[in-house]
């Protein structure tokens, strides 16, 4: 009842955003990490889009036969056939076909009527079922689609053979209360005939919140990416949504199969493969996610980590909670760093070190360990000299 499937689209939606394109060997390398991570469904590409995407889906299917591999296809004959061919060697293939359903897309992009779109969506699902038992249909721009029509098309594609109905917030326009209501209505309409899936973009910074609201309303599949990469502002961040469930089971009693210790290594590998990493203050995997600089925080943290840390860094694969020493740092943290660096300081030495340290820290963004070592040496020398003079 409370199991939520993680559909990873780092290699598809993530990869199709600027600075994120990956070669076939890079996708296979990244897929290995996603497999370690325990994602349930791994979307490896959009085979009609390029030869590379076709080969990536094929390579991932051969390399990880026990994994459910998905390939994306528009709701056309050629696309579905191409996806099916790319998945030929997959033991657990999923064809993921999509078509826009909002009037904005129908009028300006597709120039088709609602009935035409409904017929094409069903035809694509019927065709896909000839190749795979596991077929997902996505109603692109679902959140700007008329709800009655969305319900009609969702029921129709399930009737045609879709097992999963995905209702994307394609343009990141929805807000949690609204998305929750939409999902609750579609979950009620579909009952146990299909899994309702969500796919949220982050244009308003609400992708994770919207995904959580959807799960609370009955959705049981979340489409997401490592580091939240994806079109424009990105997709729902896998690490954030998974850790929200793990950290707050009292409020969010949902289970995934993600081995959270692999989150940071997966994030690091992705950053090496694409052209950028997460911003330093990115939740869970950012450089500063477990760094404490303010003196009051450092003091509390050193007395008991739970004062300022809600997640054990080791549980997400981050080697150590890091204290950054800078102008906000306190004497307690400085003394502890000196000890880590192998120094034993008298009270007088620590007082003098702290004075020199704050003067230096005022002029820069953070003080490195070698600089602290240098300060300690100079303090020890200066105090030793004045003792000799006395
Ligand atoms: O954002 C979107 O609507 C998509 C679909 C293809 C699932 O990426
Ligand atoms: Zn998307």
JSON list of N, CA and C in Angstrom, two decimals, residues 176 200-202 205-214 222 235-238 240-242 244:
[
{"chain": "A", "resi": 176, "resn": "UNK", "atom": "N", "xyz": [1.18, 22.38, -4.67]},
{"chain": "A", "resi": 176, "resn": "UNK", "atom": "CA", "xyz": [0.87, 21.11, -4.01]},
{"chain": "A", "resi": 176, "resn": "UNK", "atom": "C", "xyz": [-0.62, 20.83, -3.76]},
{"chain": "A", "resi": 200, "resn": "UNK", "atom": "N", "xyz": [7.23, 15.81, -12.11]},
{"chain": "A", "resi": 200, "resn": "UNK", "atom": "CA", "xyz": [7.10, 17.24, -11.86]},
{"chain": "A", "resi": 200, "resn": "UNK", "atom": "C", "xyz": [8.36, 18.00, -12.25]},
{"chain": "A", "resi": 201, "resn": "UNK", "atom": "N", "xyz": [8.15, 19.12, -12.94]},
{"chain": "A", "resi": 201, "resn": "UNK", "atom": "CA", "xyz": [9.27, 20.01, -13.25]},
{"chain": "A", "resi": 201, "resn": "UNK", "atom": "C", "xyz": [9.31, 21.12, -12.20]},
{"chain": "A", "resi": 202, "resn": "UNK", "atom": "N", "xyz": [10.49, 21.76, -12.12]},
{"chain": "A", "resi": 202, "resn": "UNK", "atom": "CA", "xyz": [10.79, 22.60, -10.95]},
{"chain": "A", "resi": 202, "resn": "UNK", "atom": "C", "xyz": [10.76, 24.10, -11.24]},
{"chain": "A", "resi": 205, "resn": "UNK", "atom": "N", "xyz": [10.11, 25.83, -8.31]},
{"chain": "A", "resi": 205, "resn": "UNK", "atom": "CA", "xyz": [10.81, 25.26, -7.15]},
{"chain": "A", "resi": 205, "resn": "UNK", "atom": "C", "xyz": [9.90, 24.34, -6.34]},
{"chain": "A", "resi": 206, "resn": "UNK", "atom": "N", "xyz": [8.84, 23.79, -6.98]},
{"chain": "A", "resi": 206, "resn": "UNK", "atom": "CA", "xyz": [7.86, 23.00, -6.23]},
{"chain": "A", "resi": 206, "resn": "UNK", "atom": "C", "xyz": [7.82, 21.53, -6.64]},
{"chain": "A", "resi": 207, "resn": "UNK", "atom": "N", "xyz": [8.80, 21.10, -7.43]},
{"chain": "A", "resi": 207, "resn": "UNK", "atom": "CA", "xyz": [8.73, 19.73, -7.97]},
{"chain": "A", "resi": 207, "resn": "UNK", "atom": "C", "xyz": [8.68, 18.67, -6.86]},
{"chain": "A", "resi": 208, "resn": "UNK", "atom": "N", "xyz": [9.52, 18.82, -5.85]},
{"chain": "A", "resi": 208, "resn": "UNK", "atom": "CA", "xyz": [9.53, 17.82, -4.78]},
{"chain": "A", "resi": 208, "resn": "UNK", "atom": "C", "xyz": [8.24, 17.92, -3.96]},
{"chain": "A", "resi": 209, "resn": "UNK", "atom": "N", "xyz": [7.85, 19.15, -3.61]},
{"chain": "A", "resi": 209, "resn": "UNK", "atom": "CA", "xyz": [6.62, 19.33, -2.82]},
{"chain": "A", "resi": 209, "resn": "UNK", "atom": "C", "xyz": [5.41, 18.79, -3.58]},
{"chain": "A", "resi": 210, "resn": "UNK", "atom": "N", "xyz": [5.34, 19.06, -4.88]},
{"chain": "A", "resi": 210, "resn": "UNK", "atom": "CA", "xyz": [4.21, 18.56, -5.67]},
{"chain": "A", "resi": 210, "resn": "UNK", "atom": "C", "xyz": [4.22, 17.03, -5.73]},
{"chain": "A", "resi": 211, "resn": "UNK", "atom": "N", "xyz": [5.40, 16.44, -5.87]},
{"chain": "A", "resi": 211, "resn": "UNK", "atom": "CA", "xyz": [5.48, 14.97, -5.94]},
{"chain": "A", "resi": 211, "resn": "UNK", "atom": "C", "xyz": [5.01, 14.36, -4.62]},
{"chain": "A", "resi": 212, "resn": "UNK", "atom": "N", "xyz": [5.41, 14.97, -3.52]},
{"chain": "A", "resi": 212, "resn": "UNK", "atom": "CA", "xyz": [5.00, 14.46, -2.21]},
{"chain": "A", "resi": 212, "resn": "UNK", "atom": "C", "xyz": [3.48, 14.59, -2.04]},
{"chain": "A", "resi": 213, "resn": "UNK", "atom": "N", "xyz": [2.95, 15.74, -2.44]},
{"chain": "A", "resi": 213, "resn": "UNK", "atom": "CA", "xyz": [1.48, 15.93, -2.33]},
{"chain": "A", "resi": 213, "resn": "UNK", "atom": "C", "xyz": [0.76, 14.87, -3.16]},
{"chain": "A", "resi": 214, "resn": "UNK", "atom": "N", "xyz": [1.33, 14.54, -4.31]},
{"chain": "A", "resi": 214, "resn": "UNK", "atom": "CA", "xyz": [0.71, 13.54, -5.19]},
{"chain": "A", "resi": 214, "resn": "UNK", "atom": "C", "xyz": [0.72, 12.16, -4.54]},
{"chain": "A", "resi": 222, "resn": "UNK", "atom": "N", "xyz": [6.96, 7.86, -8.73]},
{"chain": "A", "resi": 222, "resn": "UNK", "atom": "CA", "xyz": [7.51, 9.21, -8.88]},
{"chain": "A", "resi": 222, "resn": "UNK", "atom": "C", "xyz": [8.59, 9.17, -9.95]},
{"chain": "A", "resi": 235, "resn": "UNK", "atom": "N", "xyz": [13.92, 18.50, -12.92]},
{"chain": "A", "resi": 235, "resn": "UNK", "atom": "CA", "xyz": [12.85, 17.60, -12.47]},
{"chain": "A", "resi": 235, "resn": "UNK", "atom": "C", "xyz": [12.87, 17.49, -10.95]},
{"chain": "A", "resi": 236, "resn": "UNK", "atom": "N", "xyz": [11.91, 16.75, -10.43]},
{"chain": "A", "resi": 236, "resn": "UNK", "atom": "CA", "xyz": [11.91, 16.42, -9.01]},
{"chain": "A", "resi": 236, "resn": "UNK", "atom": "C", "xyz": [13.23, 15.71, -8.69]},
{"chain": "A", "resi": 237, "resn": "UNK", "atom": "N", "xyz": [13.88, 16.17, -7.62]},
{"chain": "A", "resi": 237, "resn": "UNK", "atom": "CA", "xyz": [15.18, 15.60, -7.27]},
{"chain": "A", "resi": 237, "resn": "UNK", "atom": "C", "xyz": [14.97, 14.27, -6.53]},
{"chain": "A", "resi": 238, "resn": "UNK", "atom": "N", "xyz": [15.58, 13.23, -7.07]},
{"chain": "A", "resi": 238, "resn": "UNK", "atom": "CA", "xyz": [15.42, 11.88, -6.49]},
{"chain": "A", "resi": 238, "resn": "UNK", "atom": "C", "xyz": [15.88, 11.88, -5.03]},
{"chain": "A", "resi": 240, "resn": "UNK", "atom": "N", "xyz": [16.15, 14.21, -2.85]},
{"chain": "A", "resi": 240, "resn": "UNK", "atom": "CA", "xyz": [15.35, 14.99, -1.90]},
{"chain": "A", "resi": 240, "resn": "UNK", "atom": "C", "xyz": [14.06, 14.26, -1.54]},
{"chain": "A", "resi": 241, "resn": "UNK", "atom": "N", "xyz": [13.38, 13.75, -2.56]},
{"chain": "A", "resi": 241, "resn": "UNK", "atom": "CA", "xyz": [12.08, 13.14, -2.27]},
{"chain": "A", "resi": 241, "resn": "UNK", "atom": "C", "xyz": [12.28, 11.84, -1.47]},
{"chain": "A", "resi": 242, "resn": "UNK", "atom": "N", "xyz": [13.31, 11.08, -1.80]},
{"chain": "A", "resi": 242, "resn": "UNK", "atom": "CA", "xyz": [13.57, 9.83, -1.08]},
{"chain": "A", "resi": 242, "resn": "UNK", "atom": "C", "xyz": [13.93, 10.12, 0.38]},
{"chain": "A", "resi": 244, "resn": "UNK", "atom": "N", "xyz": [13.13, 12.74, 2.10]},
{"chain": "A", "resi": 244, "resn": "UNK", "atom": "CA", "xyz": [11.96, 13.27, 2.83]},
{"chain": "A", "resi": 244, "resn": "UNK", "atom": "C", "xyz": [11.17, 12.10, 3.41]}
]
